[in-house]
Every structure is written in structure tokens, then in C-alpha cells.
PDB file of C-alpha atoms in Angstrom:
ATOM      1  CA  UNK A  65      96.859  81.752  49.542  1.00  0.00           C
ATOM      2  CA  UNK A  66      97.033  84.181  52.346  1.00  0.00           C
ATOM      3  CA  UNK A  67      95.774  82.316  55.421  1.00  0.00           C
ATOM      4  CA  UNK A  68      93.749  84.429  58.222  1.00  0.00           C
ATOM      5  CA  UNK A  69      96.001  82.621  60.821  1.00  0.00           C
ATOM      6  CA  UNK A  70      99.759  82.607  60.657  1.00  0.00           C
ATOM      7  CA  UNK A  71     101.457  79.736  63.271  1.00  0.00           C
ATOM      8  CA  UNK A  72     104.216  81.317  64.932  1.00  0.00           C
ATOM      9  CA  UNK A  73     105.069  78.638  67.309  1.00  0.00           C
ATOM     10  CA  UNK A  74     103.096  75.225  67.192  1.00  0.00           C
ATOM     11  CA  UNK A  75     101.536  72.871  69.663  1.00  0.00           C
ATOM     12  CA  UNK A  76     103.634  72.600  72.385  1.00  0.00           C
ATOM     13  CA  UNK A  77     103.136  69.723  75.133  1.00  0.00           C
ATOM     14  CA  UNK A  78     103.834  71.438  78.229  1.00  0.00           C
ATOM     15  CA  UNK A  79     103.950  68.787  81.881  1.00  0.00           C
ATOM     16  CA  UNK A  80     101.320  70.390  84.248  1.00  0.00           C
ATOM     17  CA  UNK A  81     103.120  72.153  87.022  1.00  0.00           C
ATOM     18  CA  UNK A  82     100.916  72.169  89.788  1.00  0.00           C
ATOM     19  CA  UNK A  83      97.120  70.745  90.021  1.00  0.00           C
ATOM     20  CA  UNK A  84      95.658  67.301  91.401  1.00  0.00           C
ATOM     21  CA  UNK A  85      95.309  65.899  88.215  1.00  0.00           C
ATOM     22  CA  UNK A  86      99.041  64.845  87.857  1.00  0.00           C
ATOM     23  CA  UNK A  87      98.655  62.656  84.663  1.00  0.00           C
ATOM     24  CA  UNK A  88      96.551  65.626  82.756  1.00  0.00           C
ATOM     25  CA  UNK A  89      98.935  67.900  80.009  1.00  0.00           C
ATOM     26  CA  UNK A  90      98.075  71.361  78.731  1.00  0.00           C
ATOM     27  CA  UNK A  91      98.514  71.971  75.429  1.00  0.00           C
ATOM     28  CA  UNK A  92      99.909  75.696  74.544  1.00  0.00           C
ATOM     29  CA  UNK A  93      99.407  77.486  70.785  1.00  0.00           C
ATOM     30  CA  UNK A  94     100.640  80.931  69.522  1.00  0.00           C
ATOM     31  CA  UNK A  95      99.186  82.264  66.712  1.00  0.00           C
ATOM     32  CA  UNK A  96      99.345  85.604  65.245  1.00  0.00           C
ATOM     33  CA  UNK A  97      96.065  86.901  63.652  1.00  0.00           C
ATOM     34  CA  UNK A  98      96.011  90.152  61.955  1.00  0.00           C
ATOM     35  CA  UNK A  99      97.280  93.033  64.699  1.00  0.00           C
ATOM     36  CA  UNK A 100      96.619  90.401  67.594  1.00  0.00           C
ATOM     37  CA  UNK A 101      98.339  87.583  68.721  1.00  0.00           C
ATOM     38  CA  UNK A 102      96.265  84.541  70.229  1.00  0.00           C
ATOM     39  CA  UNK A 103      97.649  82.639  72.912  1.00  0.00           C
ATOM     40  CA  UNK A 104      95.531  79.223  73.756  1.00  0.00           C
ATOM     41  CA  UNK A 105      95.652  76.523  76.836  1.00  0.00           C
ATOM     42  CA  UNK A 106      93.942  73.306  76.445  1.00  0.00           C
ATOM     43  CA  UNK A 107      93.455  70.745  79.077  1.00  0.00           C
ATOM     44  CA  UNK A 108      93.638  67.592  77.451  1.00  0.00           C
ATOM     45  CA  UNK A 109      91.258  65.695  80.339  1.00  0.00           C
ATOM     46  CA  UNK A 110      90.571  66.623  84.327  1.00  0.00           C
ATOM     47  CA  UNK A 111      88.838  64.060  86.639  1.00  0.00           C
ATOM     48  CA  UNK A 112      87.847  67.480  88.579  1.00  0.00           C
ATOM     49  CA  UNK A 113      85.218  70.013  88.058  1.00  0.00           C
ATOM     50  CA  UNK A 114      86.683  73.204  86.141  1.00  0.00           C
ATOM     51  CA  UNK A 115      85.567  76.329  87.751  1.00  0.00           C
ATOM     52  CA  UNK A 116      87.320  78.951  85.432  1.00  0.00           C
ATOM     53  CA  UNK A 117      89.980  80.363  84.021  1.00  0.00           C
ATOM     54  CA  UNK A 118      92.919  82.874  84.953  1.00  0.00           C
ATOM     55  CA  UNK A 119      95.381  84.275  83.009  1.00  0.00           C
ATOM     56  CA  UNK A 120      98.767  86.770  84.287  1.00  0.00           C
ATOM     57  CA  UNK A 121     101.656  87.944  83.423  1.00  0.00           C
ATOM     58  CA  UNK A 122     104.066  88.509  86.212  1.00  0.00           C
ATOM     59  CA  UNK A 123     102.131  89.659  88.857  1.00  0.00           C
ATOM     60  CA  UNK A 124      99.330  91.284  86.363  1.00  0.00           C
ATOM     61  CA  UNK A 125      95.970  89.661  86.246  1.00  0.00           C
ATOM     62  CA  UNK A 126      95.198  90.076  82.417  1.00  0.00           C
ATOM     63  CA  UNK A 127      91.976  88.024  81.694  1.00  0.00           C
ATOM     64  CA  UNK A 128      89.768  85.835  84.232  1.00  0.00           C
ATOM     65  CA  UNK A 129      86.251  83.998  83.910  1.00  0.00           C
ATOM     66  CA  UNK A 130      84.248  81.110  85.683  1.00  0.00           C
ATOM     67  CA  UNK A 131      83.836  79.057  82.182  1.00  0.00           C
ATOM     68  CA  UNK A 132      84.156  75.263  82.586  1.00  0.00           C
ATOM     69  CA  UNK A 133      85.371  74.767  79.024  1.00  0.00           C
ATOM     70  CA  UNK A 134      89.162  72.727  78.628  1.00  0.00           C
ATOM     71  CA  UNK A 135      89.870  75.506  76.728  1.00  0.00           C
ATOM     72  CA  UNK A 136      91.323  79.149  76.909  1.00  0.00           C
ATOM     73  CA  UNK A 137      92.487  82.111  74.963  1.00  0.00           C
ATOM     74  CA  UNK A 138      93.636  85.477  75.616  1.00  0.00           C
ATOM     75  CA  UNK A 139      94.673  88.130  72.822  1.00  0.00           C
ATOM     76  CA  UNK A 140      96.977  90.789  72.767  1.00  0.00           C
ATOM     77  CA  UNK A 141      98.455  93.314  70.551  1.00  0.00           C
ATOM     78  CA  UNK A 142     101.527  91.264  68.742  1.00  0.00           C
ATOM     79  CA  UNK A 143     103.613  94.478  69.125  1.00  0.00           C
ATOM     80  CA  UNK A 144     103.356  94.244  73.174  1.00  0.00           C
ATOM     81  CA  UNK A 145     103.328  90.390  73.269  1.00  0.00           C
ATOM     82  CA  UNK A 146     106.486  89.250  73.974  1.00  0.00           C
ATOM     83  CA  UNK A 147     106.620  88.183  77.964  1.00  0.00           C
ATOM     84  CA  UNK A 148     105.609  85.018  79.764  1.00  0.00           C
ATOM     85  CA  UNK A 149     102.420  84.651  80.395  1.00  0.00           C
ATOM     86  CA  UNK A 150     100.521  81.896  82.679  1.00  0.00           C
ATOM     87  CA  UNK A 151      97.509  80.138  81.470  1.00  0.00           C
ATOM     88  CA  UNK A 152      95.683  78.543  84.767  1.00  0.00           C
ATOM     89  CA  UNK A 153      92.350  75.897  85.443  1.00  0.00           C
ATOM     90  CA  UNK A 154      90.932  76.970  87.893  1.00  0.00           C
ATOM     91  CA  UNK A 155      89.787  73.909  90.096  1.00  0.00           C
ATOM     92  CA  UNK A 156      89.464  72.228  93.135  1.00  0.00           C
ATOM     93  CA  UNK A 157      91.876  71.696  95.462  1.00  0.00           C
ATOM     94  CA  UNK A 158      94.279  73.360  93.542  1.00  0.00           C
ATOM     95  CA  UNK A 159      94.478  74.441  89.910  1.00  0.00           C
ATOM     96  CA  UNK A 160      96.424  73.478  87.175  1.00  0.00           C
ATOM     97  CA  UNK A 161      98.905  76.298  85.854  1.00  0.00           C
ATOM     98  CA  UNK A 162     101.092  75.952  81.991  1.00  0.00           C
ATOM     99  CA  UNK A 163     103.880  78.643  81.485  1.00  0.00           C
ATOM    100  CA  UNK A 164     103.367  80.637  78.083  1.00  0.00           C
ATOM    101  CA  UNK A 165     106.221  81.947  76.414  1.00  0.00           C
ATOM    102  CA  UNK A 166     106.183  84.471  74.000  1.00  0.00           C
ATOM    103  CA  UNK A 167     109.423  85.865  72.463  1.00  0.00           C
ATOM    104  CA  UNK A 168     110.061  89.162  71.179  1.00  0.00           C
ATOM    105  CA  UNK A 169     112.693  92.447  71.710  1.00  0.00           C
ATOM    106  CA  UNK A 170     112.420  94.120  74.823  1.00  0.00           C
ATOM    107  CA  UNK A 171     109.857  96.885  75.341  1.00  0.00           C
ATOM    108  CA  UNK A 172     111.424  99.152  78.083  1.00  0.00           C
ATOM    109  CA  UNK A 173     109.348 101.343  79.747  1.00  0.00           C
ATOM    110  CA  UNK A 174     110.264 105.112  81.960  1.00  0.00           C
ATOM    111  CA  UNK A 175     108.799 104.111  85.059  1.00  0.00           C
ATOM    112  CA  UNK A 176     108.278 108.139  85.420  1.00  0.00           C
ATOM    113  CA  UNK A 177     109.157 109.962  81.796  1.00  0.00           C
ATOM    114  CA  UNK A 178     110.022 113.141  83.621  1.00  0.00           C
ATOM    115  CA  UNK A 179     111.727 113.472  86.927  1.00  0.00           C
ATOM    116  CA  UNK A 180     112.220 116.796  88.783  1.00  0.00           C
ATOM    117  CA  UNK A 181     114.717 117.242  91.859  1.00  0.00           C
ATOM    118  CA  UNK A 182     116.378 119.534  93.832  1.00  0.00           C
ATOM    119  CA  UNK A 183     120.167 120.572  93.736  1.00  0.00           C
ATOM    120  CA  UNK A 184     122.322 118.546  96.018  1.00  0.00           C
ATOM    121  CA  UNK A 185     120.223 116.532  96.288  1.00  0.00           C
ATOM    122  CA  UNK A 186     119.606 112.390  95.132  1.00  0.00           C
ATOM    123  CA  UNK A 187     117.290 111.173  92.276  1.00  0.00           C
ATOM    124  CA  UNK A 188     116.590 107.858  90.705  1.00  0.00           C
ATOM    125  CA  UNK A 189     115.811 107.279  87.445  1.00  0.00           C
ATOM    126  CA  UNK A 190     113.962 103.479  86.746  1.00  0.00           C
ATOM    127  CA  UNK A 191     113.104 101.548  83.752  1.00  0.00           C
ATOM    128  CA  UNK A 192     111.580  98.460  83.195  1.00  0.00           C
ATOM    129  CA  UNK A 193     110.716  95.437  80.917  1.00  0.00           C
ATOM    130  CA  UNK A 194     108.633  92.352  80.955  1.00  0.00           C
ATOM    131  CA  UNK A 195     110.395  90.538  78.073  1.00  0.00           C
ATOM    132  CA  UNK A 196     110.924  87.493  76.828  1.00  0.00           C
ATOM    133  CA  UNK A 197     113.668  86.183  77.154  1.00  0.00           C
ATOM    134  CA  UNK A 198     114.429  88.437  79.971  1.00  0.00           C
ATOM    135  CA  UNK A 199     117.265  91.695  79.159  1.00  0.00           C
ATOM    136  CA  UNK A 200     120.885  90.820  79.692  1.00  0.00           C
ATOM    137  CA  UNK A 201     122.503  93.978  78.770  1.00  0.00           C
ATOM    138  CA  UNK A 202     121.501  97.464  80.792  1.00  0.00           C
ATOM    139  CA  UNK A 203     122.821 100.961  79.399  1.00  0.00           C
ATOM    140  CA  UNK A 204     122.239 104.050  80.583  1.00  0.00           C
ATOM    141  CA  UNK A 205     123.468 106.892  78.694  1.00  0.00           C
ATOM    142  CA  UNK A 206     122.891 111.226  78.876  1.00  0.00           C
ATOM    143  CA  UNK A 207     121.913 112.748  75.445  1.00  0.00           C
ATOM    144  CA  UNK A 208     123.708 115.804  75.159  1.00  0.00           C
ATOM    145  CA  UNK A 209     124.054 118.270  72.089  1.00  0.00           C
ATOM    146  CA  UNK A 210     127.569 117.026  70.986  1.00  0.00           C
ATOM    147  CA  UNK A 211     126.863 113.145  71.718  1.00  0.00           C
ATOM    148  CA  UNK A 212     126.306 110.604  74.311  1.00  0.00           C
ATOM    149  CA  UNK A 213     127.734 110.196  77.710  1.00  0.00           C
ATOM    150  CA  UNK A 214     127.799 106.725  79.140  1.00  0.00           C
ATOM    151  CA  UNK A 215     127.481 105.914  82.275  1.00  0.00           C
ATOM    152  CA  UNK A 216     128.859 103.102  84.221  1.00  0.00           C
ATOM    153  CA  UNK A 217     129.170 102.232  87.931  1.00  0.00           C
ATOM    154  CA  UNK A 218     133.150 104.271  87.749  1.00  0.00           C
ATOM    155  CA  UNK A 219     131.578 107.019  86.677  1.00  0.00           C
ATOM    156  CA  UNK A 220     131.812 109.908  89.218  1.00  0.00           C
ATOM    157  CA  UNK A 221     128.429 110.518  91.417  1.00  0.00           C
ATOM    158  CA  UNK A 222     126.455 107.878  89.320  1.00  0.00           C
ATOM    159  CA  UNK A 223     125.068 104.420  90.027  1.00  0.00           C
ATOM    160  CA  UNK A 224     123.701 101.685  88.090  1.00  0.00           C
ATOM    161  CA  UNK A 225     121.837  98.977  89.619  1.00  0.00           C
ATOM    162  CA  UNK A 226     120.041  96.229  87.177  1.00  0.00           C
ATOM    163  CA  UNK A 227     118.149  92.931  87.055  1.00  0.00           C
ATOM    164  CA  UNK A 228     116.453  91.286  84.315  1.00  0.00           C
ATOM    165  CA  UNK A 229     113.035  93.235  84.635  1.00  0.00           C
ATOM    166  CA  UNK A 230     114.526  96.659  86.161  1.00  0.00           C
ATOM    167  CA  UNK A 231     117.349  98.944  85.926  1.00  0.00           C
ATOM    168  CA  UNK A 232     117.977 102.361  88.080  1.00  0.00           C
ATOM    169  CA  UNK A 233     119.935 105.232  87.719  1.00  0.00           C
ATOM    170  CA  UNK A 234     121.441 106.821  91.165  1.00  0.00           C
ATOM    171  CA  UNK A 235     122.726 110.553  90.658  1.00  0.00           C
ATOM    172  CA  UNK A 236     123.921 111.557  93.795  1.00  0.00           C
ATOM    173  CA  UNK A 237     124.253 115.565  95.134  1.00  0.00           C
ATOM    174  CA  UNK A 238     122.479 116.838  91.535  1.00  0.00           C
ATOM    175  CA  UNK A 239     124.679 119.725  90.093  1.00  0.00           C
ATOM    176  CA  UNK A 240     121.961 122.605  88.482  1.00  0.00           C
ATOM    177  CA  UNK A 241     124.497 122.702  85.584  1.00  0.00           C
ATOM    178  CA  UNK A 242     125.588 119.810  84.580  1.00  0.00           C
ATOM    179  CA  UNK A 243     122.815 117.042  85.396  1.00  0.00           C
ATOM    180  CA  UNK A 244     119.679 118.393  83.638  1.00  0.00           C
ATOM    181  CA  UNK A 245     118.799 116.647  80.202  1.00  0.00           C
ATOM    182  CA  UNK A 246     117.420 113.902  78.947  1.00  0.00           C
ATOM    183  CA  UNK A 247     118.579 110.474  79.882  1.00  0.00           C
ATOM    184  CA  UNK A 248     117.851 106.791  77.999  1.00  0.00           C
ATOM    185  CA  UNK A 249     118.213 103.792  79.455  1.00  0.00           C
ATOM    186  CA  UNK A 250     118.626 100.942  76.904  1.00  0.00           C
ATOM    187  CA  UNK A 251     117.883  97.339  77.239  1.00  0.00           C
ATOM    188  CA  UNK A 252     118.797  93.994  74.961  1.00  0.00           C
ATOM    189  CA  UNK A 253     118.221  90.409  74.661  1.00  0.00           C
ATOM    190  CA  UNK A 254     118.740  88.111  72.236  1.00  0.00           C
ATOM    191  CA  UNK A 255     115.958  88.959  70.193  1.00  0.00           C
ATOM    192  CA  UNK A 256     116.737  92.969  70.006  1.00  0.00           C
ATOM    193  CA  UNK A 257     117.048  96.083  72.353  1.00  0.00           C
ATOM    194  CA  UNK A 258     114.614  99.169  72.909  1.00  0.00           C
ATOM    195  CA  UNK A 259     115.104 102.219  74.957  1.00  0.00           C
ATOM    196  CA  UNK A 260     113.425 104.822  76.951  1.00  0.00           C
ATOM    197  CA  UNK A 261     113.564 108.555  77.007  1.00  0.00           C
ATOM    198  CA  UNK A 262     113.663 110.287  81.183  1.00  0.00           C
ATOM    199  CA  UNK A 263     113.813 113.817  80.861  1.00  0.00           C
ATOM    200  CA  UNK A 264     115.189 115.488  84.511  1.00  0.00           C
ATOM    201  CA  UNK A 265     114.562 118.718  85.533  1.00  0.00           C
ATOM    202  CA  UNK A 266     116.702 120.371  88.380  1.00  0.00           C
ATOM    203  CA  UNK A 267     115.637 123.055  90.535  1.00  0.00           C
ATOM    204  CA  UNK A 268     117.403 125.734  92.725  1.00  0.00           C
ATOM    205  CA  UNK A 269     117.459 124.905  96.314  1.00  0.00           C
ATOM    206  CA  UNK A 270     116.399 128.178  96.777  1.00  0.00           C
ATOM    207  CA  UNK A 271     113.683 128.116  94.226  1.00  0.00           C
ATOM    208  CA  UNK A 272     111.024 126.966  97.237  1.00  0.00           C
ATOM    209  CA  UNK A 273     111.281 129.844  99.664  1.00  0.00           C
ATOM    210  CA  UNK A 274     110.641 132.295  96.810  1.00  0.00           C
ATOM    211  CA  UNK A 275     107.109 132.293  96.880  1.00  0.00           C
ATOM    212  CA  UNK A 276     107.243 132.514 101.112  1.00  0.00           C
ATOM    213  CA  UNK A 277     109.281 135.198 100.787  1.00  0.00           C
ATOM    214  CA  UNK A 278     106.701 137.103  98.574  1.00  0.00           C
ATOM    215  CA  UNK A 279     104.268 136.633 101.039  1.00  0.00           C
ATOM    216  CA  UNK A 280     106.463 138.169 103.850  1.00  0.00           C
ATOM    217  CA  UNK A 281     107.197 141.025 101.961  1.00  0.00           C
ATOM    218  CA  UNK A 282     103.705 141.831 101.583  1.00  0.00           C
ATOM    219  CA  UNK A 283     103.208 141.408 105.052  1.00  0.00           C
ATOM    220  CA  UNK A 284     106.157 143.334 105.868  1.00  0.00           C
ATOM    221  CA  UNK A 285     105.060 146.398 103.843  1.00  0.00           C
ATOM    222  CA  UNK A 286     101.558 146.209 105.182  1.00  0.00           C
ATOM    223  CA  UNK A 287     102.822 146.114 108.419  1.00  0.00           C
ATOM    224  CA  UNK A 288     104.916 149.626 107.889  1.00  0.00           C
ATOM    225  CA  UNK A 289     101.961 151.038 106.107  1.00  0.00           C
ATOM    226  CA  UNK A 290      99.935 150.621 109.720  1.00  0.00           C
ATOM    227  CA  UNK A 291     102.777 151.514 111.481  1.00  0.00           C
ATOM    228  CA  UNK A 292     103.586 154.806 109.761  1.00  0.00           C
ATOM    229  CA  UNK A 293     100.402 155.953 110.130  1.00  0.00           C
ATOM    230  CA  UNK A 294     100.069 155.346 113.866  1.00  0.00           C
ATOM    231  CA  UNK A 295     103.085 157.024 113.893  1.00  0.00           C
ATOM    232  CA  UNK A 296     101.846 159.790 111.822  1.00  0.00           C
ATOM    233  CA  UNK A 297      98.670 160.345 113.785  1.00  0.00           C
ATOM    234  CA  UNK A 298      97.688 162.614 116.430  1.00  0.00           C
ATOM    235  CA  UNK A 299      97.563 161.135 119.954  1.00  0.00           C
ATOM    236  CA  UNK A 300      94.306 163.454 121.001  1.00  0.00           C
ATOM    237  CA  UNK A 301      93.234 163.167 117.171  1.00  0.00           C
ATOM    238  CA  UNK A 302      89.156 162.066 116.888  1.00  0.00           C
ATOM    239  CA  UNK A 303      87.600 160.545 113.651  1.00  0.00           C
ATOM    240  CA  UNK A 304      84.230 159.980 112.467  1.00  0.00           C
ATOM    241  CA  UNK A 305      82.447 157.591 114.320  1.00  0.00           C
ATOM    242  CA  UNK A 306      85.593 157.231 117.208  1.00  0.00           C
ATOM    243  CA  UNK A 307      84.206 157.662 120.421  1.00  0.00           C
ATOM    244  CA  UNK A 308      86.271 159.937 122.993  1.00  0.00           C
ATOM    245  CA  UNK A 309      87.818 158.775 126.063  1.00  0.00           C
ATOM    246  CA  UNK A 310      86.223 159.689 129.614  1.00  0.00           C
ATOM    247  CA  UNK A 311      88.043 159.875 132.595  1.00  0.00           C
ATOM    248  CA  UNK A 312      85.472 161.356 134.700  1.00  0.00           C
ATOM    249  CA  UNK A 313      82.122 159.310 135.690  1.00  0.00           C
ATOM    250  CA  UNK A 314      79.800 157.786 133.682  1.00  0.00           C
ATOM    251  CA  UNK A 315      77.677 161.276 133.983  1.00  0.00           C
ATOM    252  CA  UNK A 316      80.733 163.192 132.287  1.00  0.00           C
ATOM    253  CA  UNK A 317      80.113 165.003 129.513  1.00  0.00           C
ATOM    254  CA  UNK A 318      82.768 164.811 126.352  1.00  0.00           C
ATOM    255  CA  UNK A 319      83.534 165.741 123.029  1.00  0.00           C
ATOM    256  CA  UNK A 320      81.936 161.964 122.100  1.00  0.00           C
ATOM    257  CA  UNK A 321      78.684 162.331 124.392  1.00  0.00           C
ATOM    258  CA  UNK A 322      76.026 161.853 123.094  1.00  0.00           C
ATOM    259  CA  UNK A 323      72.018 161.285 124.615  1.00  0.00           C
ATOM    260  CA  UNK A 324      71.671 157.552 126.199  1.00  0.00           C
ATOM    261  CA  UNK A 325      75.472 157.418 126.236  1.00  0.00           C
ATOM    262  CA  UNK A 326      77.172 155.306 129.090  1.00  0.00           C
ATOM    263  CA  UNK A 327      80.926 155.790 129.734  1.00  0.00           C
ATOM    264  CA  UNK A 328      82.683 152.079 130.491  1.00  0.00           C
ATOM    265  CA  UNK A 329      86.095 151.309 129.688  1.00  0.00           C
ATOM    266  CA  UNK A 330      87.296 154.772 128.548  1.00  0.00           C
ATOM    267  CA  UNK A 331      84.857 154.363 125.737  1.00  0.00           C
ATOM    268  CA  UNK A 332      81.011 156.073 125.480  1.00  0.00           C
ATOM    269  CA  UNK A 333      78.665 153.038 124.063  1.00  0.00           C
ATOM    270  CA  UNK A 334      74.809 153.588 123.504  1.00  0.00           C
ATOM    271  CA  UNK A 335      73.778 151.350 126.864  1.00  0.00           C
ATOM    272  CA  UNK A 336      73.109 147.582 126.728  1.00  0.00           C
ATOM    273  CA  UNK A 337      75.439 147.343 123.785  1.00  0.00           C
ATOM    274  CA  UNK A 338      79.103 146.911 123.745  1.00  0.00           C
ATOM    275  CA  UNK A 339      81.396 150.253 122.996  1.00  0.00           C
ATOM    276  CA  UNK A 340      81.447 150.553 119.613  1.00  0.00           C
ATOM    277  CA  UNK A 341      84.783 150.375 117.611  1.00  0.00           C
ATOM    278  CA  UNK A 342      85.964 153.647 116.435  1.00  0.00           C
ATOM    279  CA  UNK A 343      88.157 154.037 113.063  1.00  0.00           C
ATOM    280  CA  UNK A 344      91.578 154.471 115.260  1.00  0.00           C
ATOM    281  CA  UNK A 345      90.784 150.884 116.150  1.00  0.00           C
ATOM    282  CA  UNK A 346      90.961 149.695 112.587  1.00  0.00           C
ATOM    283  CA  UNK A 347      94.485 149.329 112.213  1.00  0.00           C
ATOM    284  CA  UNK A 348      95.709 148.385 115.395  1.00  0.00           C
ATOM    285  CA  UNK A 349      93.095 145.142 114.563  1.00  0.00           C
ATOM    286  CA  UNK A 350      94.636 144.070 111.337  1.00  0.00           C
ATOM    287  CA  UNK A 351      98.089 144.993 112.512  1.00  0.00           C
ATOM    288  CA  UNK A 352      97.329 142.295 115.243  1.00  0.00           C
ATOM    289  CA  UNK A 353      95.699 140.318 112.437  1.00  0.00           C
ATOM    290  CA  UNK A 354      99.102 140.255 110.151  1.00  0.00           C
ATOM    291  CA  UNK A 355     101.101 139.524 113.012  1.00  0.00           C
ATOM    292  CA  UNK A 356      98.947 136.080 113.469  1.00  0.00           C
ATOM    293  CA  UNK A 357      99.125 135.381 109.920  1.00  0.00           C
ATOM    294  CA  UNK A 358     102.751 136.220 109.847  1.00  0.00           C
ATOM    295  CA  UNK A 359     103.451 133.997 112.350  1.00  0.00           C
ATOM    296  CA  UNK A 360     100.924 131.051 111.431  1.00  0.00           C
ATOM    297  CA  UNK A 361     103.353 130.921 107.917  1.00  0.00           C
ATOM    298  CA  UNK A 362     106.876 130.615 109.824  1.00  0.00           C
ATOM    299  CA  UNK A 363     105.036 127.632 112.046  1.00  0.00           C
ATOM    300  CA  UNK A 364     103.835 126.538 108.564  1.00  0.00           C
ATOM    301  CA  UNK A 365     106.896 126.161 106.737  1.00  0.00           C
ATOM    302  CA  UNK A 366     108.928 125.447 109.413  1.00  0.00           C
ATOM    303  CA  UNK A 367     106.975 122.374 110.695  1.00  0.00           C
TER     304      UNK A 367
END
């Protein structure tokens, strides 16, 4: 007869570790039902008031609620169950906190699946697991087309550094040929291993100054454009709607004159408005414009 509920671990009489109820126990069951697996506290008596309940793994708060039953559950998937978990009453002064134990393989985690650097310079690459039992044995190995390359803490420019919840991977002064690919790190206990794919993607260290160095080429060329033509143009040369110079008083008479006309600055300009801004004008503005731009970039990427 299949039975809805299948006992992986039974009752289990756990000592309460902290609380003010020193002669109360918590009970702890794990059961697996269908995809889930059930984890339960009960608090076999308490001569306080229970406020609610908490439930964490590591430093995680999973599941909390102001219910003042003796009793608790939490579910989770049984393929992400193994860990320790803590089951705690909430109460005053203190609450009373059981230890949960679930065992299982490892289930190692990228803590970033891709990683992209720059040549020469350092990069770590981190994995972690919150197994139970904890992982003893840390590998991290390069997948390359003809195999597997192995690293260990000889090997040239590379790094390991472990504990039982998180291993890294130091690559020191990144080589653009040789350190790209995909890396695993692989991690066992004694109830199986798992393993985790890091792809790492290495740039030229000149590949960030190409797109600055579009922009002051086009700044560049529009800068000889203006300059060619100022070059190119006629000193005494008069456009449409440039006004001509006056050296004489503001009664002279020029080539620009026209009726209500006033002569200031070298410029005619109808009066009580300021000289108007004649074509020649036009360039020498944006040149000065470029130049601020130009030089607003250099600050930019410099500071």
C-alpha cells in the first residue's frame, strides 16, 4: 500500500539549546511527501507564553509567524533540502531553538555564472554550498576541448582557497589567450558531489579606450572641417545676413548699413538690440563648442 507519507528519519528527541524553559524537549520529524519534504518542531510543554515561530537556515530567514501552537512545519522542495535548518519558539525572555538536520549531496552554486575581466589583471571565481553534512573535498578544474586541467594551489598564477560552505578561485595577471573558458568547481561529502559551471570572459586592456577614441576622431575631423574652411575663406569676404565691420563713427555708412542701424563693437545692430550674429560667426562658435566638449571627455575619463 503506497502511503502518502514516506518517514525518512523518525522522531528524534533533541535537548533544547537555549530558552527559559530548561526541562522542555523539542521533538524534530522529517518526512518526505510527494515533491516536498516536511520538516516539523514540537514543543513538548512551555510554562511561557508562545509568541511565534521562526525558522532559518544559516543566516536565511525561510518561514516566520506569531502562532502560539507547540507545533511547527516548514516545506521545501526534497531536491534542495539537504542543509541544517533551525526550528525556533519564539517566547519570552528568550526563545527556545532545535537544530534540524537534513542530509543530502551537495548542491553547489556559481556565486556569479559568468565573470568578465580585464588582461593582467586579477579575478575570482566563488562557489558555494549549504549542505549537509558540510563539503570536505573542493576541486576546481578548466574544461578545455582536449580534457580537464586541474588546478591546485602549485599550479602557476592560480589560487584555491576553501571552507566547508565556500570555495574561490584566484587567477592572477589574466593572459587573453590562455585563461578564457569555462571553469567548474566541484564539491563532495559523504553523501555525493555536484558541480558548477563559471564561464570567464577576458577582455583587451585596450578594448575600453576604443569607443573614446571614436569620439575624438570625430571631434578631430570636425575640428579640421572648421578649420579648413576658415582657412579657405576670404578675410574681407561678406555673407548673407553678416554684418560689415565699421571703423568710422556710428554715423558711417558701409557695405552692411542699413536704416536704424547703430555701429558698436565693429558690428551694425538694429538699435536697442544686441549685434546680430552673422554666418562667419557660426563656426568659430562650434569650433569653441568642440573644444569644450573635447576637453570635458579627457577630464571625464581621466578622473
Amino acid at each position: 500500500m503506497a502511503a502518502a507519507l514516506f518517514v525518512v528519519l523518525g522522531l528524534v528527541l533533541l535537548g533544547v539549546e537555549s530558552g527559559s524553559g530548561a526541562g522542555s524537549n523539542i521533538s524534530i520529524s522529517i518526512v518526505d511527501v510527494g515533491s516536498k519534504t516536511r520538516l516539523t518542531c514540537t514543543l513538548d510543554s512551555s510554562d511561557t507564553d508562545i509568541l511565534g515561530h521562526r525558522w532559518m537556515k544559516g543566516d536565511r530567514v525561510l518561514q516566520e509567524d506569531s502562532k502560539p501552537d507547540v507545533t511547527t512545519q516548514y516545506e521545501v522542495d526534497t531536491h534542495e533540502s539537504a542543509g541544517q535548518y533551525l526550528c525556533t519558539f519564539l517566547s519570552e525572555p528568550t526563545g527556545r531553538t532545535a537544530s534540524v538536520n537534513v542530509k543530502g549531496p551537495p548542491k553547489i552554486k556559481a556565486v556569479k555564472k559568468s565573470e568578465h575581466a580585464t588582461e593582467g589583471e586579477t579575478v575570482v571565481l566563488a562557489c558555494k554550498s549549504e549542505s549537509f553534512p558540510p563539503v570536505t573535498d573542493w576541486l576546481w578544474y578548466k574544461i578545455n576541448d582536449d580534457g580537464v586541467q586541474v588546478f591546485t594551489n602549485a599550479s602557476q598564477s592560480k589560487l584555491v582557497v576553501s571552507s566547508e560552505t565556500k570555495t574561490e578561485l584566484h587567477i592572477q595577471n589574466l593572459d587573453l589567450e590562455a585563461d578564457p573558458g569555462k571553469y567548474a568547481c566541484n564539491g563532495t561529502n559523504t553523501e555525493g558531489t555536484d558541480q558548477a559551471i563559471i564561464t570567464l570572459r577576458v577582455r583587451n586592456r585596450l578594448a575600453a579606450l576604443w569607443p573614446f577614441l571614436g569620439i575624438v576622431a570625430e571631434v578631430l575631423v570636425l575640428v579640421t572641417i572648421i578649420f579648413i574652411y576658415e582657412k579657405r575663406r576670404k578675410p574681407d569676404e561678406v555673407l548673407d545676413g553678416e554684418l560689415a565691420p565699421c571703423p568710422l563713427l556710428p554715423t558711417c555708412r558701409g557695405p552692411g548699413h542699413r536704416p536704424g542701424m547703430q555701429y558698436s563693437g565693429g558690428r551694425f545692430g538694429v538699435e536697442g538690440q544686441p549685434p546680430l550674429i552673422g554666418q562667419g560667426q557660426v563656426p568659430r562658435l562650434l569650433l569653441r563648442s568642440c573644444s569644450t566638449f573635447f576637453s570635458f571627455l579627457i577630464f571625464t575619463y581621466l578622473f
